[in-house]
Short mmCIF file of N, CA and C and ligand atoms in Angstrom, two decimals:
data_model
loop_
_atom_site.label_atom_id
_atom_site.label_comp_id
_atom_site.label_asym_id
_atom_site.label_seq_id
_atom_site.Cartn_x
_atom_site.Cartn_y
_atom_site.Cartn_z
N MET A 974 90.07 0.73 -133.85
CA MET A 974 89.22 -0.27 -134.52
C MET A 974 89.51 -1.67 -134.00
N SER A 975 90.83 -1.99 -133.76
CA SER A 975 91.15 -3.33 -133.26
C SER A 975 90.63 -3.48 -131.83
N ARG A 976 90.62 -2.36 -131.07
CA ARG A 976 90.06 -2.37 -129.72
C ARG A 976 88.59 -2.78 -129.78
N MET A 977 87.89 -2.19 -130.75
CA MET A 977 86.48 -2.50 -130.96
C MET A 977 86.30 -3.98 -131.27
N ARG A 978 87.20 -4.50 -132.11
CA ARG A 978 87.09 -5.90 -132.50
C ARG A 978 87.35 -6.81 -131.30
N GLU A 979 88.32 -6.41 -130.47
CA GLU A 979 88.60 -7.17 -129.25
C GLU A 979 87.35 -7.23 -128.36
N GLU A 980 86.69 -6.08 -128.23
CA GLU A 980 85.51 -6.01 -127.36
C GLU A 980 84.37 -6.86 -127.92
N MET A 981 84.27 -6.91 -129.27
CA MET A 981 83.20 -7.70 -129.90
C MET A 981 83.35 -9.18 -129.56
N LYS A 982 84.62 -9.61 -129.37
CA LYS A 982 84.87 -11.02 -129.08
C LYS A 982 84.31 -11.41 -127.72
N VAL A 983 84.07 -10.41 -126.87
CA VAL A 983 83.54 -10.69 -125.53
C VAL A 983 82.09 -11.17 -125.62
N VAL A 984 81.38 -10.72 -126.66
CA VAL A 984 79.97 -11.11 -126.81
C VAL A 984 79.91 -12.59 -127.18
N PRO A 985 79.24 -13.42 -126.37
CA PRO A 985 79.20 -14.85 -126.68
C PRO A 985 78.43 -15.14 -127.97
N ARG A 986 78.78 -16.28 -128.59
CA ARG A 986 78.16 -16.61 -129.87
C ARG A 986 76.64 -16.73 -129.74
N ALA A 987 76.18 -17.27 -128.60
CA ALA A 987 74.72 -17.43 -128.39
C ALA A 987 74.02 -16.08 -128.49
N ALA A 988 74.67 -15.01 -128.03
CA ALA A 988 74.05 -13.68 -128.09
C ALA A 988 73.96 -13.20 -129.53
N TRP A 989 75.01 -13.49 -130.34
CA TRP A 989 74.95 -13.12 -131.77
C TRP A 989 73.81 -13.84 -132.46
N VAL A 990 73.67 -15.14 -132.16
CA VAL A 990 72.61 -15.93 -132.80
C VAL A 990 71.24 -15.40 -132.37
N THR A 991 71.09 -15.18 -131.05
CA THR A 991 69.81 -14.67 -130.55
C THR A 991 69.49 -13.33 -131.18
N ALA A 992 70.49 -12.44 -131.23
CA ALA A 992 70.26 -11.11 -131.81
C ALA A 992 69.84 -11.22 -133.27
N GLY A 993 70.47 -12.13 -134.02
CA GLY A 993 70.13 -12.33 -135.42
C GLY A 993 68.69 -12.82 -135.57
N CYS A 994 68.29 -13.77 -134.69
CA CYS A 994 66.93 -14.31 -134.76
C CYS A 994 65.91 -13.22 -134.40
N VAL A 995 66.21 -12.44 -133.37
CA VAL A 995 65.31 -11.36 -132.97
C VAL A 995 65.13 -10.38 -134.13
N TYR A 996 66.25 -10.05 -134.79
CA TYR A 996 66.22 -9.10 -135.90
C TYR A 996 65.32 -9.63 -137.03
N LEU A 997 65.63 -10.86 -137.46
CA LEU A 997 64.85 -11.46 -138.56
C LEU A 997 63.38 -11.60 -138.19
N GLY A 998 63.14 -12.09 -136.95
CA GLY A 998 61.77 -12.30 -136.49
C GLY A 998 60.97 -11.01 -136.53
N LEU A 999 61.58 -9.91 -136.05
CA LEU A 999 60.87 -8.63 -136.02
C LEU A 999 60.58 -8.13 -137.43
N VAL A 1000 61.57 -8.28 -138.33
CA VAL A 1000 61.35 -7.84 -139.71
C VAL A 1000 60.18 -8.61 -140.33
N LEU A 1001 60.18 -9.93 -140.12
CA LEU A 1001 59.10 -10.75 -140.69
C LEU A 1001 57.76 -10.38 -140.09
N ILE A 1002 57.73 -10.20 -138.75
CA ILE A 1002 56.45 -9.86 -138.10
C ILE A 1002 55.93 -8.53 -138.64
N LEU A 1003 56.84 -7.57 -138.79
CA LEU A 1003 56.40 -6.25 -139.26
C LEU A 1003 55.81 -6.35 -140.67
N TRP A 1004 56.55 -7.03 -141.59
CA TRP A 1004 56.12 -7.03 -142.99
C TRP A 1004 54.96 -7.97 -143.26
N PHE A 1005 54.93 -9.10 -142.54
CA PHE A 1005 53.91 -10.11 -142.89
C PHE A 1005 52.72 -10.13 -141.94
N VAL A 1006 52.85 -9.51 -140.76
CA VAL A 1006 51.71 -9.48 -139.84
C VAL A 1006 51.25 -8.05 -139.61
N ALA A 1007 52.15 -7.23 -139.03
CA ALA A 1007 51.72 -5.90 -138.58
C ALA A 1007 51.23 -5.03 -139.74
N TYR A 1008 52.03 -4.93 -140.81
CA TYR A 1008 51.66 -4.04 -141.91
C TYR A 1008 50.44 -4.56 -142.67
N ARG A 1009 50.22 -5.89 -142.65
CA ARG A 1009 49.10 -6.44 -143.40
C ARG A 1009 47.80 -6.43 -142.61
N HIS A 1010 47.91 -6.75 -141.31
CA HIS A 1010 46.68 -6.98 -140.55
C HIS A 1010 46.37 -5.89 -139.54
N GLU A 1011 47.33 -5.04 -139.26
CA GLU A 1011 47.11 -3.97 -138.30
C GLU A 1011 46.66 -2.74 -139.11
N PRO A 1012 45.37 -2.35 -139.01
CA PRO A 1012 44.87 -1.30 -139.90
C PRO A 1012 45.67 0.00 -139.79
N GLY A 1013 46.01 0.40 -138.56
CA GLY A 1013 46.76 1.65 -138.36
C GLY A 1013 48.10 1.61 -139.08
N MET A 1014 48.87 0.53 -138.87
CA MET A 1014 50.22 0.45 -139.46
C MET A 1014 50.14 0.21 -140.96
N GLY A 1015 49.10 -0.53 -141.40
CA GLY A 1015 48.97 -0.81 -142.83
C GLY A 1015 48.78 0.46 -143.65
N ALA A 1016 48.20 1.49 -142.99
CA ALA A 1016 47.92 2.74 -143.70
C ALA A 1016 49.15 3.64 -143.78
N TRP A 1017 50.25 3.25 -143.11
CA TRP A 1017 51.44 4.09 -143.15
C TRP A 1017 51.96 4.22 -144.57
N PRO A 1018 52.58 5.36 -144.91
CA PRO A 1018 53.23 5.46 -146.23
C PRO A 1018 54.39 4.47 -146.33
N GLU A 1019 54.70 4.10 -147.55
CA GLU A 1019 55.71 3.05 -147.79
C GLU A 1019 57.06 3.40 -147.15
N TRP A 1020 57.48 4.67 -147.26
CA TRP A 1020 58.80 5.04 -146.73
C TRP A 1020 58.85 4.85 -145.22
N LEU A 1021 57.73 5.14 -144.53
CA LEU A 1021 57.70 5.00 -143.07
C LEU A 1021 57.81 3.53 -142.68
N LYS A 1022 57.14 2.66 -143.45
CA LYS A 1022 57.25 1.22 -143.18
C LYS A 1022 58.70 0.77 -143.31
N VAL A 1023 59.36 1.24 -144.36
CA VAL A 1023 60.75 0.82 -144.60
C VAL A 1023 61.65 1.32 -143.47
N VAL A 1024 61.50 2.59 -143.10
CA VAL A 1024 62.35 3.16 -142.04
C VAL A 1024 62.11 2.44 -140.72
N PHE A 1025 60.82 2.23 -140.40
CA PHE A 1025 60.46 1.60 -139.13
C PHE A 1025 60.99 0.17 -139.07
N SER A 1026 60.83 -0.57 -140.18
CA SER A 1026 61.25 -1.97 -140.15
C SER A 1026 62.76 -2.11 -140.30
N ALA A 1027 63.45 -1.01 -140.62
CA ALA A 1027 64.92 -1.06 -140.60
C ALA A 1027 65.42 -0.67 -139.22
N GLY A 1028 64.80 0.35 -138.61
CA GLY A 1028 65.31 0.91 -137.36
C GLY A 1028 65.00 0.08 -136.13
N VAL A 1029 63.72 -0.29 -135.95
CA VAL A 1029 63.34 -0.96 -134.70
C VAL A 1029 64.03 -2.32 -134.53
N PRO A 1030 64.03 -3.19 -135.56
CA PRO A 1030 64.74 -4.47 -135.38
C PRO A 1030 66.24 -4.26 -135.12
N LEU A 1031 66.83 -3.24 -135.75
CA LEU A 1031 68.26 -2.99 -135.53
C LEU A 1031 68.52 -2.60 -134.07
N MET A 1032 67.63 -1.78 -133.51
CA MET A 1032 67.79 -1.40 -132.11
C MET A 1032 67.70 -2.61 -131.20
N MET A 1033 66.75 -3.52 -131.49
CA MET A 1033 66.62 -4.72 -130.67
C MET A 1033 67.83 -5.63 -130.85
N PHE A 1034 68.37 -5.66 -132.07
CA PHE A 1034 69.57 -6.44 -132.36
C PHE A 1034 70.72 -5.95 -131.47
N LEU A 1035 70.93 -4.63 -131.43
CA LEU A 1035 72.00 -4.06 -130.61
C LEU A 1035 71.74 -4.28 -129.12
N TYR A 1036 70.48 -4.22 -128.73
CA TYR A 1036 70.11 -4.42 -127.33
C TYR A 1036 70.52 -5.82 -126.86
N VAL A 1037 70.21 -6.82 -127.69
CA VAL A 1037 70.58 -8.20 -127.33
C VAL A 1037 72.11 -8.33 -127.29
N LEU A 1038 72.80 -7.69 -128.23
CA LEU A 1038 74.27 -7.76 -128.23
C LEU A 1038 74.84 -7.13 -126.96
N PHE A 1039 74.25 -6.03 -126.51
CA PHE A 1039 74.73 -5.39 -125.29
C PHE A 1039 74.55 -6.31 -124.09
N ILE A 1040 73.41 -7.02 -124.04
CA ILE A 1040 73.19 -7.96 -122.94
C ILE A 1040 74.26 -9.06 -122.99
N GLY A 1041 74.57 -9.55 -124.20
CA GLY A 1041 75.63 -10.54 -124.37
C GLY A 1041 76.97 -9.99 -123.93
N TYR A 1042 77.21 -8.71 -124.23
CA TYR A 1042 78.47 -8.09 -123.84
C TYR A 1042 78.58 -8.03 -122.31
N VAL A 1043 77.47 -7.65 -121.65
CA VAL A 1043 77.48 -7.59 -120.18
C VAL A 1043 77.85 -8.97 -119.61
N TYR A 1044 77.27 -10.02 -120.19
CA TYR A 1044 77.56 -11.39 -119.73
C TYR A 1044 79.06 -11.68 -119.86
N GLY A 1045 79.60 -11.51 -121.06
CA GLY A 1045 81.00 -11.86 -121.31
C GLY A 1045 81.96 -10.97 -120.56
N ASP A 1046 81.64 -9.68 -120.48
CA ASP A 1046 82.54 -8.71 -119.86
C ASP A 1046 82.56 -8.90 -118.33
N ALA A 1047 81.37 -9.12 -117.73
CA ALA A 1047 81.32 -9.33 -116.28
C ALA A 1047 82.08 -10.60 -115.92
N ARG A 1048 82.01 -11.59 -116.81
CA ARG A 1048 82.68 -12.85 -116.55
C ARG A 1048 84.20 -12.66 -116.55
N ARG A 1049 84.73 -11.96 -117.54
CA ARG A 1049 86.18 -11.82 -117.59
C ARG A 1049 86.70 -10.88 -116.51
N ARG A 1050 85.83 -10.05 -115.94
CA ARG A 1050 86.25 -9.15 -114.87
C ARG A 1050 86.05 -9.78 -113.50
N GLY A 1051 85.62 -11.03 -113.44
CA GLY A 1051 85.44 -11.71 -112.15
C GLY A 1051 84.24 -11.19 -111.38
N MET A 1052 83.22 -10.67 -112.08
CA MET A 1052 82.00 -10.20 -111.41
C MET A 1052 80.94 -11.30 -111.49
N ARG A 1053 79.80 -11.08 -110.80
CA ARG A 1053 78.72 -12.07 -110.85
C ARG A 1053 78.01 -11.91 -112.19
N HIS A 1054 78.48 -12.66 -113.21
CA HIS A 1054 78.02 -12.40 -114.57
C HIS A 1054 76.57 -12.82 -114.79
N VAL A 1055 76.12 -13.89 -114.10
CA VAL A 1055 74.72 -14.31 -114.32
C VAL A 1055 73.78 -13.26 -113.73
N MET A 1056 74.12 -12.79 -112.53
CA MET A 1056 73.27 -11.77 -111.90
C MET A 1056 73.21 -10.51 -112.78
N TRP A 1057 74.37 -10.08 -113.29
CA TRP A 1057 74.39 -8.86 -114.10
C TRP A 1057 73.65 -9.03 -115.42
N THR A 1058 73.73 -10.25 -116.00
CA THR A 1058 72.99 -10.49 -117.24
C THR A 1058 71.48 -10.39 -116.97
N LEU A 1059 71.04 -10.99 -115.84
CA LEU A 1059 69.62 -10.92 -115.51
C LEU A 1059 69.19 -9.47 -115.27
N LEU A 1060 70.01 -8.71 -114.56
CA LEU A 1060 69.67 -7.30 -114.33
C LEU A 1060 69.57 -6.55 -115.64
N ALA A 1061 70.51 -6.84 -116.57
CA ALA A 1061 70.50 -6.16 -117.87
C ALA A 1061 69.22 -6.48 -118.63
N ILE A 1062 68.72 -7.73 -118.47
CA ILE A 1062 67.51 -8.12 -119.19
C ILE A 1062 66.26 -7.56 -118.50
N LEU A 1063 66.25 -7.64 -117.16
CA LEU A 1063 65.00 -7.40 -116.44
C LEU A 1063 64.73 -5.93 -116.12
N ILE A 1064 65.77 -5.12 -115.91
CA ILE A 1064 65.52 -3.71 -115.60
C ILE A 1064 65.21 -3.00 -116.91
N PRO A 1065 64.05 -2.36 -117.01
CA PRO A 1065 63.63 -1.80 -118.30
C PRO A 1065 64.45 -0.58 -118.73
N ASN A 1066 64.29 -0.21 -119.99
CA ASN A 1066 64.93 0.97 -120.58
C ASN A 1066 66.46 0.92 -120.52
N ALA A 1067 67.02 -0.29 -120.55
CA ALA A 1067 68.48 -0.47 -120.58
C ALA A 1067 69.17 0.09 -119.34
N ILE A 1068 68.41 0.32 -118.26
CA ILE A 1068 69.04 0.89 -117.06
C ILE A 1068 69.99 -0.13 -116.42
N GLY A 1069 69.64 -1.42 -116.50
CA GLY A 1069 70.53 -2.45 -115.97
C GLY A 1069 71.88 -2.43 -116.68
N ILE A 1070 71.85 -2.21 -118.01
CA ILE A 1070 73.09 -2.17 -118.80
C ILE A 1070 73.92 -0.94 -118.41
N ILE A 1071 73.24 0.21 -118.29
CA ILE A 1071 73.95 1.45 -117.93
C ILE A 1071 74.58 1.30 -116.54
N LEU A 1072 73.80 0.74 -115.61
CA LEU A 1072 74.29 0.52 -114.25
C LEU A 1072 75.55 -0.34 -114.27
N TYR A 1073 75.53 -1.36 -115.10
CA TYR A 1073 76.69 -2.26 -115.19
C TYR A 1073 77.94 -1.48 -115.59
N PHE A 1074 77.81 -0.61 -116.59
CA PHE A 1074 78.99 0.12 -117.06
C PHE A 1074 79.50 1.10 -116.00
N ILE A 1075 78.61 1.52 -115.09
CA ILE A 1075 79.04 2.43 -114.03
C ILE A 1075 79.84 1.68 -112.97
N VAL A 1076 79.39 0.48 -112.59
CA VAL A 1076 79.99 -0.17 -111.41
C VAL A 1076 80.99 -1.28 -111.77
N ARG A 1077 81.23 -1.58 -113.05
CA ARG A 1077 82.05 -2.74 -113.36
C ARG A 1077 83.48 -2.56 -112.84
N TYR A 1078 84.10 -3.69 -112.47
CA TYR A 1078 85.47 -3.68 -111.96
C TYR A 1078 86.43 -3.42 -113.11
N PRO A 1079 87.64 -2.96 -112.79
CA PRO A 1079 88.66 -2.87 -113.84
C PRO A 1079 89.02 -4.26 -114.37
N LEU A 1080 89.63 -4.31 -115.55
CA LEU A 1080 90.02 -5.59 -116.15
C LEU A 1080 91.09 -6.26 -115.30
N PRO A 1081 91.09 -7.61 -115.26
CA PRO A 1081 92.13 -8.31 -114.50
C PRO A 1081 93.52 -8.02 -115.07
N ARG A 1082 94.53 -8.02 -114.16
CA ARG A 1082 95.90 -7.82 -114.61
C ARG A 1082 96.58 -9.17 -114.72
N GLY A 1083 97.70 -9.21 -115.45
CA GLY A 1083 98.50 -10.43 -115.49
C GLY A 1083 99.52 -10.38 -114.35
N CYS A 1084 99.66 -11.46 -113.58
CA CYS A 1084 100.67 -11.50 -112.52
C CYS A 1084 102.05 -11.43 -113.16
N PRO A 1085 102.94 -10.52 -112.69
CA PRO A 1085 104.27 -10.41 -113.32
C PRO A 1085 105.13 -11.64 -113.09
N LYS A 1086 104.80 -12.45 -112.07
CA LYS A 1086 105.65 -13.60 -111.78
C LYS A 1086 105.17 -14.86 -112.51
N CYS A 1087 103.86 -15.19 -112.37
CA CYS A 1087 103.40 -16.47 -112.94
C CYS A 1087 102.46 -16.27 -114.13
N GLY A 1088 102.04 -15.02 -114.40
CA GLY A 1088 101.21 -14.77 -115.58
C GLY A 1088 99.73 -15.02 -115.39
N ALA A 1089 99.30 -15.47 -114.20
CA ALA A 1089 97.87 -15.72 -113.98
C ALA A 1089 97.08 -14.41 -114.05
N ALA A 1090 95.83 -14.47 -114.51
CA ALA A 1090 94.97 -13.29 -114.54
C ALA A 1090 94.42 -13.06 -113.13
N VAL A 1091 94.65 -11.85 -112.60
CA VAL A 1091 94.23 -11.54 -111.23
C VAL A 1091 93.26 -10.38 -111.26
N SER A 1092 92.09 -10.56 -110.65
CA SER A 1092 91.11 -9.48 -110.57
C SER A 1092 91.75 -8.28 -109.87
N ALA A 1093 91.45 -7.08 -110.38
CA ALA A 1093 92.08 -5.86 -109.86
C ALA A 1093 91.68 -5.60 -108.41
N ARG A 1094 90.67 -6.31 -107.88
CA ARG A 1094 90.27 -6.11 -106.49
C ARG A 1094 91.31 -6.67 -105.52
N PHE A 1095 92.11 -7.68 -105.99
CA PHE A 1095 92.96 -8.41 -105.06
C PHE A 1095 94.38 -7.88 -105.05
N PRO A 1096 94.96 -7.68 -103.85
CA PRO A 1096 96.34 -7.19 -103.78
C PRO A 1096 97.38 -8.29 -103.97
N PHE A 1097 96.98 -9.58 -103.92
CA PHE A 1097 97.94 -10.66 -104.09
C PHE A 1097 97.49 -11.60 -105.21
N CYS A 1098 98.48 -12.22 -105.87
CA CYS A 1098 98.15 -13.22 -106.90
C CYS A 1098 97.65 -14.49 -106.21
N PRO A 1099 96.47 -15.01 -106.60
CA PRO A 1099 95.96 -16.22 -105.95
C PRO A 1099 96.72 -17.49 -106.37
N SER A 1100 97.53 -17.40 -107.43
CA SER A 1100 98.26 -18.59 -107.85
C SER A 1100 99.62 -18.72 -107.17
N CYS A 1101 100.33 -17.57 -107.02
CA CYS A 1101 101.70 -17.69 -106.48
C CYS A 1101 101.93 -16.77 -105.29
N GLY A 1102 100.96 -15.93 -104.92
CA GLY A 1102 101.11 -15.12 -103.72
C GLY A 1102 101.91 -13.85 -103.89
N THR A 1103 102.34 -13.52 -105.11
CA THR A 1103 103.09 -12.28 -105.33
C THR A 1103 102.23 -11.06 -105.00
N ALA A 1104 102.82 -10.07 -104.31
CA ALA A 1104 102.10 -8.83 -104.00
C ALA A 1104 101.98 -8.01 -105.27
N LEU A 1105 100.77 -7.57 -105.61
CA LEU A 1105 100.55 -6.81 -106.83
C LEU A 1105 100.23 -5.35 -106.53
N ALA A 1106 100.05 -5.03 -105.25
CA ALA A 1106 99.75 -3.65 -104.87
C ALA A 1106 100.30 -3.45 -103.46
N GLN A 1107 100.37 -2.19 -103.03
CA GLN A 1107 100.83 -1.92 -101.66
C GLN A 1107 99.79 -2.42 -100.69
N THR A 1108 100.25 -3.14 -99.65
CA THR A 1108 99.31 -3.66 -98.67
C THR A 1108 99.73 -3.23 -97.28
N CYS A 1109 98.77 -3.23 -96.36
CA CYS A 1109 99.00 -2.83 -94.98
C CYS A 1109 99.90 -3.86 -94.29
N PRO A 1110 100.95 -3.43 -93.57
CA PRO A 1110 101.83 -4.39 -92.90
C PRO A 1110 101.12 -5.13 -91.77
N GLN A 1111 100.01 -4.57 -91.26
CA GLN A 1111 99.33 -5.20 -90.13
C GLN A 1111 98.18 -6.12 -90.59
N CYS A 1112 97.27 -5.60 -91.45
CA CYS A 1112 96.11 -6.42 -91.82
C CYS A 1112 96.23 -6.96 -93.25
N HIS A 1113 97.26 -6.56 -93.98
CA HIS A 1113 97.55 -7.07 -95.33
C HIS A 1113 96.46 -6.74 -96.34
N ARG A 1114 95.65 -5.74 -96.04
CA ARG A 1114 94.68 -5.33 -97.04
C ARG A 1114 95.27 -4.22 -97.91
N ARG A 1115 94.57 -3.94 -98.99
CA ARG A 1115 95.10 -3.04 -100.00
C ARG A 1115 95.08 -1.59 -99.51
N LEU A 1116 96.12 -0.83 -99.84
CA LEU A 1116 96.21 0.58 -99.43
C LEU A 1116 96.05 1.49 -100.63
N GLU A 1117 95.52 2.68 -100.39
CA GLU A 1117 95.53 3.73 -101.41
C GLU A 1117 96.83 4.51 -101.25
N PRO A 1118 97.39 5.02 -102.37
CA PRO A 1118 98.70 5.68 -102.30
C PRO A 1118 98.73 6.87 -101.33
N ALA A 1119 97.60 7.59 -101.18
CA ALA A 1119 97.63 8.82 -100.38
C ALA A 1119 97.48 8.56 -98.88
N TRP A 1120 97.20 7.36 -98.44
CA TRP A 1120 96.92 7.12 -97.02
C TRP A 1120 98.17 7.24 -96.16
N SER A 1121 98.03 7.87 -94.98
CA SER A 1121 99.12 7.83 -94.00
C SER A 1121 98.80 6.81 -92.91
N HIS A 1122 97.51 6.42 -92.85
CA HIS A 1122 97.10 5.34 -91.94
C HIS A 1122 96.22 4.38 -92.72
N CYS A 1123 96.24 3.10 -92.34
CA CYS A 1123 95.40 2.10 -93.02
C CYS A 1123 93.94 2.37 -92.69
N ALA A 1124 93.09 2.44 -93.72
CA ALA A 1124 91.66 2.72 -93.50
C ALA A 1124 90.92 1.48 -93.00
N HIS A 1125 91.56 0.32 -93.03
CA HIS A 1125 90.88 -0.91 -92.59
C HIS A 1125 91.15 -1.20 -91.12
N CYS A 1126 92.40 -0.97 -90.65
CA CYS A 1126 92.73 -1.34 -89.27
C CYS A 1126 93.33 -0.17 -88.49
N GLY A 1127 93.62 0.95 -89.12
CA GLY A 1127 94.14 2.12 -88.42
C GLY A 1127 95.63 2.13 -88.20
N ALA A 1128 96.36 1.14 -88.68
CA ALA A 1128 97.81 1.09 -88.47
C ALA A 1128 98.48 2.30 -89.12
N SER A 1129 99.49 2.83 -88.44
CA SER A 1129 100.26 3.94 -89.01
C SER A 1129 101.14 3.40 -90.13
N LEU A 1130 101.19 4.12 -91.23
CA LEU A 1130 101.93 3.61 -92.39
C LEU A 1130 103.26 4.34 -92.53
N GLN A 1131 104.26 3.90 -91.77
CA GLN A 1131 105.62 4.40 -91.94
C GLN A 1131 106.15 3.80 -93.24
N THR A 1132 106.77 4.63 -94.06
CA THR A 1132 107.22 4.13 -95.38
C THR A 1132 108.14 2.92 -95.24
N ALA A 1133 108.92 2.85 -94.15
CA ALA A 1133 109.84 1.72 -93.98
C ALA A 1133 109.11 0.40 -93.84
N ASN A 1134 107.88 0.46 -93.29
CA ASN A 1134 107.14 -0.79 -93.06
C ASN A 1134 106.46 -1.32 -94.31
N LEU A 1135 106.34 -0.45 -95.29
CA LEU A 1135 105.52 -0.85 -96.44
C LEU A 1135 106.23 -1.85 -97.32
N ARG A 1136 105.44 -2.71 -97.90
CA ARG A 1136 105.98 -3.58 -98.95
C ARG A 1136 106.35 -2.70 -100.15
N PRO A 1137 107.35 -3.07 -100.88
CA PRO A 1137 107.66 -2.29 -102.09
C PRO A 1137 106.51 -2.38 -103.07
N PRO A 1138 106.26 -1.31 -103.83
CA PRO A 1138 105.17 -1.37 -104.81
C PRO A 1138 105.45 -2.44 -105.86
N ALA A 1139 104.38 -3.00 -106.37
CA ALA A 1139 104.53 -4.11 -107.34
C ALA A 1139 105.16 -3.60 -108.62
N PRO A 1140 106.09 -4.37 -109.20
CA PRO A 1140 106.60 -3.96 -110.52
C PRO A 1140 105.50 -4.08 -111.55
N CYS A 1141 105.41 -3.11 -112.45
CA CYS A 1141 104.29 -3.13 -113.41
C CYS A 1141 104.67 -3.82 -114.71
ZN1 LIG B 405 101.26 -15.18 -109.72
ZN1 LIG B 406 95.55 -2.41 -92.06
#
């Protein structure tokens, strides 16, 4: 539950406000415009009106919150948050949002030496230069644990040449 609360904090306040306005606006439009002036919807039984006006605005409310989450989450992960927010809004049927959850980077780690937040993509801390992952002795790019040769430059990875793994 506290994990959930932590994640909710990622959603910017503007998204909460927008979601609230969208929710209220839809409820008002349904009850004061659609049900009164739209002959088809006006003929609906009362229970259907209540269910519809509870469900649809709630779905839109959650949709706006998810877009806000993409914005805040992409930002803290060091991704292009504006681009991802636009994709989440513009690609229909929430496909932009789903795509985001598939490709998002891991959360930044704290540097063990200086405490700076470092994107998981980088093998070195940008503040103090501490190695945070095993890197190639020749090209200094990040290595996967199973490699016997560097996939970036082809250098042979003798264990003696390797930097010690970063303390976690
Ligand atoms: Zn550091
Ligand atoms: Zn290399």
